[in-house]
Short mmCIF file of C-alpha atoms in Angstrom, two decimals:
data_model
loop_
_atom_site.label_atom_id
_atom_site.label_comp_id
_atom_site.label_asym_id
_atom_site.label_seq_id
_atom_site.Cartn_x
_atom_site.Cartn_y
_atom_site.Cartn_z
CA MET A 1 118.33 98.60 80.02
CA GLU A 2 118.71 102.02 81.62
CA TYR A 3 116.06 103.42 83.94
CA HIS A 4 116.01 106.83 82.21
CA GLU A 5 115.81 105.66 78.62
CA ILE A 6 113.50 107.29 76.16
CA ILE A 7 109.94 105.92 76.32
CA GLU A 8 108.48 104.17 73.36
CA GLU A 9 104.95 104.55 72.14
CA GLY A 10 102.14 102.43 73.57
CA VAL A 11 103.56 101.75 77.05
CA GLU A 12 101.24 102.06 80.06
CA PRO A 13 101.47 105.34 81.94
CA VAL A 14 102.28 105.24 85.68
CA SER A 15 99.35 106.43 87.79
CA PRO A 16 100.01 109.64 89.92
CA VAL A 17 99.86 107.64 93.12
CA GLY A 18 102.29 105.01 91.63
CA GLN A 19 104.77 107.87 90.96
CA TYR A 20 104.34 109.19 94.53
CA PHE A 21 105.30 105.92 96.01
CA ASN A 22 108.34 105.50 93.76
CA SER A 23 110.10 108.87 93.98
CA SER A 24 113.11 110.58 95.47
CA ALA A 25 111.04 111.34 98.59
CA LEU A 26 109.15 108.03 99.09
CA CYS A 27 109.83 104.39 98.23
CA ILE A 28 106.99 102.26 99.85
CA TYR A 29 106.74 98.50 99.80
CA ILE A 30 103.97 96.07 100.77
CA ILE A 31 105.24 93.01 102.61
CA GLY A 32 102.95 89.93 102.78
CA VAL A 33 103.65 86.67 104.60
CA ILE A 34 101.87 83.34 104.07
CA GLU A 35 102.33 80.70 106.75
CA PHE A 36 101.86 76.95 106.03
CA GLU A 37 100.69 74.29 108.44
CA VAL A 38 102.58 71.55 106.60
CA PRO A 39 106.21 71.33 105.45
CA ILE A 40 106.78 72.96 102.06
CA HIS A 41 109.54 70.77 100.62
CA GLY A 42 109.23 70.78 96.78
CA LEU A 43 107.15 74.07 96.75
CA LEU A 44 109.76 75.95 94.80
CA MET A 45 109.11 74.23 91.42
CA GLN A 46 105.28 74.56 91.98
CA ALA A 47 105.74 78.28 92.89
CA MET A 48 107.80 78.98 89.83
CA SER A 49 105.06 77.53 87.68
CA LEU A 50 102.43 79.57 89.50
CA LEU A 51 104.43 82.79 89.03
CA LYS A 52 105.02 82.10 85.36
CA HIS A 53 101.49 80.95 84.37
CA VAL A 54 99.24 82.73 86.93
CA PHE A 55 101.00 85.69 88.62
CA LEU A 56 102.81 87.32 85.67
CA PRO A 57 99.74 87.26 83.35
CA ILE A 58 97.63 88.99 85.96
CA ASN A 59 98.97 92.54 85.14
CA PRO A 60 101.69 93.75 82.75
CA ARG A 61 103.21 95.70 85.59
CA PHE A 62 104.57 92.53 87.12
CA SER A 63 106.87 92.15 84.13
CA SER A 64 107.52 95.79 83.57
CA ILE A 65 110.02 98.38 84.83
CA MET A 66 109.38 102.09 85.47
CA VAL A 67 111.04 104.32 82.89
CA GLN A 68 110.89 108.04 82.26
CA ASN A 69 111.61 110.29 79.28
CA LYS A 70 113.42 113.58 79.07
CA LYS A 71 110.25 115.39 80.16
CA GLY A 72 110.11 113.25 83.31
CA GLU A 73 107.04 111.38 82.27
CA LYS A 74 106.92 107.88 83.76
CA ARG A 75 105.68 104.78 82.03
CA TRP A 76 105.59 100.96 82.60
CA LYS A 77 107.84 99.33 79.99
CA LYS A 78 107.46 95.56 79.53
CA VAL A 79 110.80 93.65 79.63
CA ASP A 80 111.97 90.04 79.46
CA ILE A 81 111.85 88.63 82.97
CA ASN A 82 114.04 85.92 84.52
CA LEU A 83 112.01 84.43 87.43
CA LYS A 84 115.06 83.18 89.17
CA GLU A 85 116.13 86.74 89.76
CA HIS A 86 112.94 87.42 91.68
CA VAL A 87 112.74 84.24 93.80
CA ARG A 88 114.98 83.63 96.78
CA THR A 89 115.39 80.53 99.07
CA PRO A 90 117.22 81.48 102.19
CA ILE A 91 118.65 78.76 104.31
CA PHE A 92 118.15 78.98 108.10
CA PRO A 93 119.86 77.04 110.92
CA LYS A 94 118.33 73.61 111.62
CA THR A 95 117.70 74.41 115.32
CA LEU A 96 114.05 75.28 115.73
CA GLU A 97 114.78 77.38 118.84
CA SER A 98 116.77 79.94 116.89
CA ASN A 99 114.56 79.98 113.71
CA ASP A 100 112.12 82.56 115.09
CA LYS A 101 114.77 85.16 115.52
CA TRP A 102 116.38 84.29 112.25
CA PHE A 103 113.00 84.58 110.38
CA GLN A 104 112.22 87.92 112.15
CA ASP A 105 115.62 89.39 111.36
CA TYR A 106 115.46 88.18 107.77
CA LEU A 107 111.90 89.63 107.23
CA SER A 108 113.03 92.95 108.71
CA ARG A 109 116.26 93.09 106.63
CA ILE A 110 114.60 92.37 103.31
CA SER A 111 111.81 94.81 104.05
CA MET A 112 114.48 97.51 104.22
CA GLU A 113 116.31 96.61 101.08
CA GLU A 114 115.43 98.59 98.02
CA LEU A 115 114.50 96.78 94.87
CA PRO A 116 116.50 97.58 91.86
CA GLN A 117 114.71 99.75 89.36
CA SER A 118 116.25 97.86 86.48
CA LYS A 119 114.00 94.95 87.16
CA PRO A 120 110.18 94.48 87.78
CA LEU A 121 109.46 95.73 91.31
CA TRP A 122 108.61 92.57 93.15
CA GLU A 123 110.24 89.40 94.63
CA VAL A 124 109.20 86.25 96.50
CA HIS A 125 111.19 84.48 99.30
CA ILE A 126 110.42 80.82 100.05
CA VAL A 127 111.47 80.01 103.58
CA ASN A 128 111.62 76.30 103.78
CA SER A 129 112.35 76.23 107.58
CA PRO A 130 109.96 75.81 110.45
CA THR A 131 109.23 78.40 113.08
CA SER A 132 107.02 78.31 116.13
CA ASP A 133 104.21 79.77 113.92
CA ALA A 134 104.48 77.64 110.71
CA HIS A 135 106.29 74.79 109.07
CA GLY A 136 107.26 77.10 106.33
CA SER A 137 106.52 80.64 104.94
CA VAL A 138 106.48 82.46 101.68
CA ILE A 139 107.22 86.22 101.72
CA PHE A 140 105.94 88.54 98.98
CA LYS A 141 107.57 91.86 98.65
CA LEU A 142 105.86 94.17 96.09
CA HIS A 143 106.40 97.80 95.41
CA HIS A 144 103.45 99.98 96.33
CA ALA A 145 103.64 101.58 92.83
CA LEU A 146 102.30 98.23 91.42
CA GLY A 147 99.07 98.60 93.31
CA ASP A 148 97.54 99.03 96.71
CA GLY A 149 96.66 96.27 99.15
CA TYR A 150 93.24 95.56 97.56
CA SER A 151 94.85 94.97 94.18
CA LEU A 152 97.77 92.97 95.37
CA MET A 153 95.47 90.85 97.66
CA GLY A 154 93.31 90.19 94.58
CA ALA A 155 96.41 89.06 92.71
CA LEU A 156 97.57 86.86 95.66
CA LEU A 157 94.16 85.22 95.93
CA SER A 158 94.28 84.31 92.29
CA CYS A 159 97.27 81.99 93.00
CA LEU A 160 95.39 80.38 95.97
CA GLN A 161 92.44 78.05 96.27
CA ARG A 162 90.07 76.90 98.92
CA ALA A 163 91.65 74.08 100.82
CA ASP A 164 88.47 72.09 101.35
CA ASP A 165 87.23 72.33 97.72
CA PRO A 166 89.28 74.23 95.04
CA SER A 167 86.12 74.37 92.81
CA LEU A 168 84.31 76.65 95.27
CA PRO A 169 85.09 80.40 95.65
CA LEU A 170 86.46 81.98 98.71
CA SER A 171 84.12 84.18 100.68
CA PHE A 172 84.76 87.20 102.80
CA PRO A 173 83.14 88.96 105.77
CA THR A 174 80.58 91.55 104.80
CA LEU A 175 81.88 95.21 105.01
CA LYS A 176 78.36 96.58 105.16
CA PRO A 177 77.12 97.70 108.61
CA SER A 178 74.23 95.52 109.73
CA ASN A 179 72.13 98.46 110.93
CA GLN A 180 72.94 100.79 108.13
CA GLU A 181 70.24 103.55 107.80
CA SER A 182 68.92 104.25 104.40
CA LYS A 183 69.06 107.97 103.68
CA SER A 184 65.79 107.77 101.99
CA THR A 185 64.05 107.18 105.33
CA LYS A 186 65.32 110.47 106.72
CA GLY A 187 62.98 113.39 106.96
CA ILE A 188 63.61 116.80 105.47
CA CYS A 189 64.72 118.29 108.90
CA SER A 190 67.01 115.36 109.64
CA SER A 191 68.51 115.51 106.11
CA PHE A 192 69.11 119.27 106.39
CA SER A 193 70.88 118.74 109.82
CA TRP A 194 72.93 115.98 108.30
CA LEU A 195 74.04 118.32 105.45
CA LEU A 196 75.01 121.04 107.85
CA SER A 197 76.98 118.68 109.96
CA SER A 198 78.70 117.15 106.88
CA ALA A 199 79.76 120.67 105.80
CA PHE A 200 81.05 121.62 109.15
CA TYR A 201 82.94 118.39 109.68
CA THR A 202 84.36 118.55 106.06
CA VAL A 203 85.78 122.02 106.66
CA ALA A 204 87.15 121.11 110.10
CA ASP A 205 88.66 117.72 109.09
CA PHE A 206 90.08 119.03 105.76
CA GLY A 207 91.64 122.04 107.44
CA TRP A 208 93.11 120.08 110.17
CA SER A 209 94.44 117.45 107.80
CA MET A 210 96.26 120.17 105.80
CA LEU A 211 97.81 121.60 108.93
CA LYS A 212 98.94 118.14 110.07
CA SER A 213 100.41 117.54 106.67
CA SER A 214 102.45 120.71 106.65
CA ILE A 215 103.27 122.65 109.87
CA ILE A 216 101.81 120.77 112.85
CA ASN A 217 103.81 117.85 114.10
CA ASP A 218 102.79 115.37 116.70
CA GLU A 219 104.69 115.47 119.93
CA LYS A 220 107.65 113.28 120.39
CA THR A 221 106.51 110.25 122.41
CA PRO A 222 107.44 106.52 122.94
CA ILE A 223 105.78 105.80 119.59
CA ARG A 224 107.23 108.73 117.54
CA SER A 225 110.96 109.40 117.72
CA GLY A 226 110.65 112.38 115.32
CA ASN A 227 114.15 111.75 114.06
CA VAL A 228 115.24 112.76 110.56
CA GLY A 229 115.63 109.75 108.21
CA VAL A 230 113.57 107.29 110.25
CA GLU A 231 112.87 105.43 106.97
CA PHE A 232 116.58 104.43 106.74
CA GLN A 233 116.80 103.14 110.24
CA PRO A 234 116.53 99.36 111.10
CA ILE A 235 113.05 98.02 111.68
CA SER A 236 111.46 95.16 113.52
CA ILE A 237 108.36 93.18 112.37
CA SER A 238 106.32 91.22 114.77
CA THR A 239 102.61 89.91 115.00
CA MET A 240 100.00 88.94 117.55
CA ALA A 241 96.43 87.48 117.03
CA PHE A 242 92.97 88.10 118.49
CA SER A 243 89.88 85.91 118.13
CA ILE A 244 87.32 87.44 115.79
CA HIS A 245 84.73 85.54 117.77
CA GLN A 246 85.69 87.41 120.93
CA VAL A 247 85.89 90.78 118.99
CA SER A 248 82.36 90.01 117.59
CA ASP A 249 81.14 89.28 121.19
CA ILE A 250 82.38 92.73 122.27
CA LYS A 251 80.72 94.33 119.16
CA SER A 252 77.29 92.65 120.00
CA ARG A 253 77.39 93.58 123.67
CA LEU A 254 78.14 97.16 122.92
CA GLY A 255 76.14 97.63 119.78
CA VAL A 256 79.06 99.02 117.74
CA THR A 257 80.93 97.71 114.76
CA ILE A 258 83.90 95.37 114.40
CA ASN A 259 85.94 98.36 113.13
CA ASP A 260 85.00 100.32 116.24
CA VAL A 261 86.20 97.56 118.65
CA VAL A 262 89.48 96.99 116.78
CA THR A 263 90.24 100.74 116.60
CA GLY A 264 89.39 101.13 120.29
CA ILE A 265 91.60 98.22 121.27
CA VAL A 266 94.58 99.58 119.21
CA PHE A 267 94.21 103.04 120.60
CA TYR A 268 93.84 101.87 124.20
CA GLY A 269 96.83 99.47 123.90
CA THR A 270 98.89 102.26 122.34
CA ARG A 271 98.16 104.62 125.17
CA LEU A 272 98.92 101.95 127.75
CA TYR A 273 102.30 101.46 126.13
CA MET A 274 102.92 105.12 125.98
CA GLU A 275 102.05 105.41 129.69
CA GLN A 276 104.32 102.51 130.65
CA MET A 277 107.28 103.97 128.78
CA ASN A 278 106.71 107.60 129.74
CA SER A 279 103.77 108.44 132.03
CA LYS A 280 103.56 112.09 130.69
CA SER A 281 102.94 110.73 127.14
CA LYS A 282 99.63 109.21 128.07
CA THR A 283 98.00 112.72 127.29
CA ALA A 284 100.33 113.74 124.50
CA GLU A 285 98.92 115.04 121.20
CA SER A 286 99.17 112.02 118.98
CA THR A 287 97.56 111.22 115.55
CA ALA A 288 97.05 108.01 113.66
CA LEU A 289 97.10 108.22 109.90
CA VAL A 290 94.44 105.73 108.70
CA LEU A 291 94.86 104.54 105.15
CA LEU A 292 91.51 103.99 103.39
CA ASN A 293 90.40 102.18 100.29
CA THR A 294 88.37 104.63 98.19
CA ARG A 295 86.62 102.01 96.05
CA ASN A 296 82.91 101.98 96.48
CA ILE A 297 82.70 98.21 96.70
CA GLU A 298 82.42 95.28 99.12
CA GLY A 299 84.84 92.33 99.00
CA TYR A 300 87.18 91.52 96.17
CA GLN A 301 86.47 91.40 92.50
CA SER A 302 88.01 88.92 90.05
CA ILE A 303 91.25 89.90 88.49
CA ASN A 304 89.54 90.25 85.13
CA ASP A 305 86.94 92.60 86.62
CA MET A 306 89.75 94.64 88.33
CA LEU A 307 91.58 95.14 85.01
CA ASN A 308 88.42 96.42 83.28
CA THR A 309 88.61 100.22 83.05
CA LYS A 310 85.04 100.51 83.94
CA ALA A 311 85.21 98.37 87.04
CA LYS A 312 83.78 99.53 90.37
CA GLY A 313 86.93 98.12 92.02
CA PRO A 314 89.69 98.69 89.48
CA TRP A 315 93.34 97.77 89.83
CA GLY A 316 95.73 100.42 91.02
CA ASN A 317 96.32 102.64 94.01
CA LYS A 318 92.84 103.80 95.03
CA ILE A 319 93.72 104.96 98.49
CA SER A 320 93.55 108.08 100.66
CA PHE A 321 94.37 108.86 104.18
CA LEU A 322 92.50 110.16 107.17
CA HIS A 323 93.97 111.86 110.28
CA VAL A 324 92.41 110.45 113.49
CA PRO A 325 93.38 111.70 117.01
CA ILE A 326 94.43 108.93 119.38
CA PRO A 327 92.25 109.48 122.55
CA LYS A 328 94.15 110.51 125.57
CA LEU A 329 94.43 108.18 128.55
CA LYS A 330 92.57 110.32 131.05
CA GLN A 331 91.45 109.03 134.53
CA SER A 332 87.91 108.20 133.42
CA ARG A 333 89.19 106.11 130.55
CA SER A 334 91.62 104.33 132.79
CA SER A 335 88.85 103.18 135.09
CA ASN A 336 86.55 102.43 132.17
CA PRO A 337 88.46 101.24 129.05
CA LEU A 338 85.10 100.90 127.08
CA GLU A 339 85.39 104.71 126.64
CA PHE A 340 87.99 104.01 124.04
CA ILE A 341 85.42 101.94 122.08
CA TRP A 342 82.79 104.72 122.39
CA GLU A 343 85.33 107.32 121.45
CA ALA A 344 86.35 105.26 118.33
CA HIS A 345 82.73 104.72 117.52
CA ASN A 346 82.01 108.50 117.76
CA ILE A 347 85.16 109.47 115.72
CA ILE A 348 84.43 106.92 112.92
CA LYS A 349 80.75 107.97 112.81
CA ARG A 350 81.63 111.63 112.67
CA LYS A 351 84.35 111.01 110.00
CA LYS A 352 81.69 109.24 107.81
CA GLN A 353 79.84 112.54 107.55
CA SER A 354 82.95 114.41 106.30
CA LEU A 355 84.05 114.69 102.76
CA ALA A 356 87.68 115.34 103.79
CA VAL A 357 88.93 112.10 102.31
CA PRO A 358 87.81 112.78 98.67
CA LEU A 359 88.70 116.41 99.04
CA THR A 360 92.22 115.41 99.99
CA SER A 361 92.49 113.03 97.07
CA THR A 362 91.37 115.95 94.83
CA LEU A 363 93.83 118.33 96.30
CA LEU A 364 96.73 115.96 95.73
CA GLU A 365 95.64 115.23 92.19
CA MET A 366 95.55 119.12 91.51
CA GLU A 367 98.90 119.64 93.30
CA GLY A 368 100.37 116.96 91.00
CA LYS A 369 99.16 118.73 87.90
CA PHE A 370 100.50 122.21 88.87
CA ARG A 371 103.61 121.34 90.96
CA GLY A 372 104.53 117.87 89.80
CA GLN A 373 104.54 114.36 91.33
CA GLU A 374 107.78 114.87 93.27
CA ALA A 375 106.13 117.74 95.11
CA VAL A 376 103.05 115.61 96.02
CA ALA A 377 105.46 112.78 97.16
CA LYS A 378 107.14 115.34 99.54
CA HIS A 379 103.73 116.41 100.76
CA ILE A 380 102.81 112.74 101.59
CA TYR A 381 106.22 112.26 103.14
CA GLY A 382 105.52 115.15 105.45
CA THR A 383 102.04 113.76 106.28
CA LEU A 384 103.60 110.43 107.33
CA SER A 385 106.51 111.91 109.24
CA ASN A 386 104.32 114.43 111.15
CA SER A 387 101.94 111.64 112.44
CA SER A 388 102.59 109.19 115.31
CA ALA A 389 101.41 105.97 113.60
CA VAL A 390 100.06 104.50 110.37
CA ILE A 391 97.12 102.12 110.50
CA SER A 392 96.07 99.92 107.53
CA ASN A 393 93.73 96.87 107.26
CA LEU A 394 92.71 94.23 104.84
CA VAL A 395 89.84 91.65 104.94
CA GLY A 396 90.92 88.10 104.32
CA PRO A 397 88.84 85.02 103.42
CA LEU A 398 86.70 83.04 105.89
CA GLN A 399 87.77 79.65 104.59
CA GLN A 400 91.27 78.18 104.73
CA MET A 401 93.33 78.58 101.57
CA ALA A 402 95.97 76.44 99.98
CA LEU A 403 98.97 77.16 97.72
CA ALA A 404 99.78 74.34 95.40
CA ASN A 405 97.92 71.99 97.83
CA HIS A 406 99.83 73.34 100.87
CA PRO A 407 97.25 74.53 103.45
CA VAL A 408 97.79 78.13 104.60
CA LYS A 409 97.83 78.45 108.39
CA GLY A 410 98.17 82.22 108.65
CA LEU A 411 98.37 85.34 106.62
CA TYR A 412 99.67 88.91 107.52
CA PHE A 413 101.08 92.04 105.86
CA THR A 414 102.74 95.30 106.73
CA LEU A 415 104.16 98.41 104.93
CA ALA A 416 107.91 99.34 104.83
CA GLY A 417 109.92 102.29 103.59
CA GLY A 418 107.98 105.10 105.23
CA PRO A 419 109.25 107.67 107.68
CA GLU A 420 107.06 106.66 110.58
CA SER A 421 108.15 104.85 113.77
CA LEU A 422 105.08 102.64 114.04
CA VAL A 423 102.93 100.93 111.48
CA ILE A 424 99.87 98.83 112.64
CA SER A 425 98.45 96.51 110.02
CA ILE A 426 95.39 94.39 110.64
CA MET A 427 94.10 91.41 108.63
CA SER A 428 91.38 88.88 109.11
CA TYR A 429 91.69 85.23 108.06
CA MET A 430 89.78 82.16 109.15
CA GLY A 431 88.39 83.54 112.29
CA VAL A 432 91.62 85.24 113.51
CA LEU A 433 92.49 88.88 113.52
CA ARG A 434 96.20 89.17 112.92
CA VAL A 435 97.79 92.44 114.05
CA THR A 436 101.26 93.25 112.64
CA PHE A 437 103.61 95.88 114.07
CA LYS A 438 106.41 97.42 112.09
CA THR A 439 108.43 99.42 114.57
CA GLU A 440 111.59 101.54 114.66
CA LYS A 441 114.12 99.14 116.10
CA ASP A 442 115.83 100.00 119.35
CA PHE A 443 113.28 102.78 119.90
CA ILE A 444 109.95 100.96 120.31
CA ASP A 445 109.95 97.90 122.60
CA GLU A 446 107.76 95.63 120.52
CA GLN A 447 107.27 93.02 123.28
CA LYS A 448 106.02 95.57 125.72
CA LEU A 449 103.88 97.07 122.89
CA LYS A 450 102.26 93.67 122.19
CA SER A 451 101.92 93.02 126.00
CA CYS A 452 100.03 96.35 126.31
CA MET A 453 97.83 95.47 123.30
CA GLN A 454 96.89 92.05 124.91
CA SER A 455 96.13 93.82 128.21
CA ALA A 456 93.92 96.29 126.41
CA PHE A 457 91.99 93.55 124.71
CA GLN A 458 91.53 91.67 127.92
CA LYS A 459 90.40 94.66 129.89
CA ILE A 460 87.87 95.73 127.23
CA LEU A 461 86.53 92.16 126.84
CA LYS A 462 86.08 91.90 130.59
CA ALA A 463 84.45 95.36 130.95
CA ALA A 464 82.08 94.55 127.98
CA LYS A 465 80.98 91.38 129.61
CA GLU A 466 80.50 93.10 132.97
CA ILE A 467 78.45 95.97 131.59
CA SER A 468 76.35 93.45 129.58
CA ASP A 469 75.66 91.38 132.74
CA LYS A 470 74.55 94.42 134.68
CA THR A 471 71.89 95.23 132.05
CA ARG A 472 70.26 91.83 132.14
#
């Protein structure tokens, strides 16, 4: 079956964002890793059954290829699927000491490989070998054209159950701020002031975003090589973990949000790394591109609800991006790392008053109608390559999950295929905040980066406790 065959009637059209992520300019993948706390011998047959009877029926895209007609219109075309072509079972050496490196190298290598367009755009790797983190692992590689992290996490969760009681549903941390103020309680003057601020911030943020996507590049620093063709260079993927309990402790002591704390830690750790690698870069102009879920919904809906065309949290790629400046490592911030938390808090609070995100989405949609999807893909490519880092996050369940009665110890994800030197992905699961770094290999020292992130976390935790003790 050829990729450019003429399209038949009745096949599903590919969404604009799906076309952006599978174009000549961009080919983006979502990589998810499930770690198990018990050996997974015999999981292959159970996994094949789950894929056939649970995963494939979730969405026709999982058993479809992307085709286009002579006009260039792309559609999802359903095909016969051979599951054995989508499931790999690599064999690692039996020495545990070397398995960590083997696993990391294997994960990095398959993340760089392009999936053939002649088959449905996903694959699963069952690694039945222990590492220092798990007794075995399952790697999911899914093309971003199939859906965003929210959609694919919903699909993944449909294959998993609560480990303690499969009859009970999984629950998730609330995304709603605890002290959210109702707009109805605002006075007329306050509301008018809010509208003026919103208008000003919208113009400023939208204008700056357009400039950053086109003509203004971030400086070359230890986290941005600025080389042409970074997306084709070898990558490295590594993770570290923070205690959500300790992050929540910082949040409570400072009166901010979990998101403020995590963002502050990431920004501070990044600047510490930049300073360590090149002292001048601690004040360089650097920008993080934050990927946002544009659905107006908390938590995850069921798959049936996602596939409903009138759903609040529909399936697909409902994402946009936001340019956020990485605070510079000035002298005052070096002596008081909590300033990175306050700065993150102020930036996020101000960005919430801006309509730049929906305006950006509207602009891309209009550009796609007038200039075509390839032009938009090139626009997004420029946005990614002009920025210093990409940051994405997903919320995971509070309870332990199990796959075919195998308890899940850990869960993390990252993005691959983009032209950036650094991607930071954050996911919560069972009281742990897992931070994943996808880095340009031989350019970013991932061990030093993780050490700086750990140092940033400890310094912020210590400073938060000290300031809290002084106020008692």
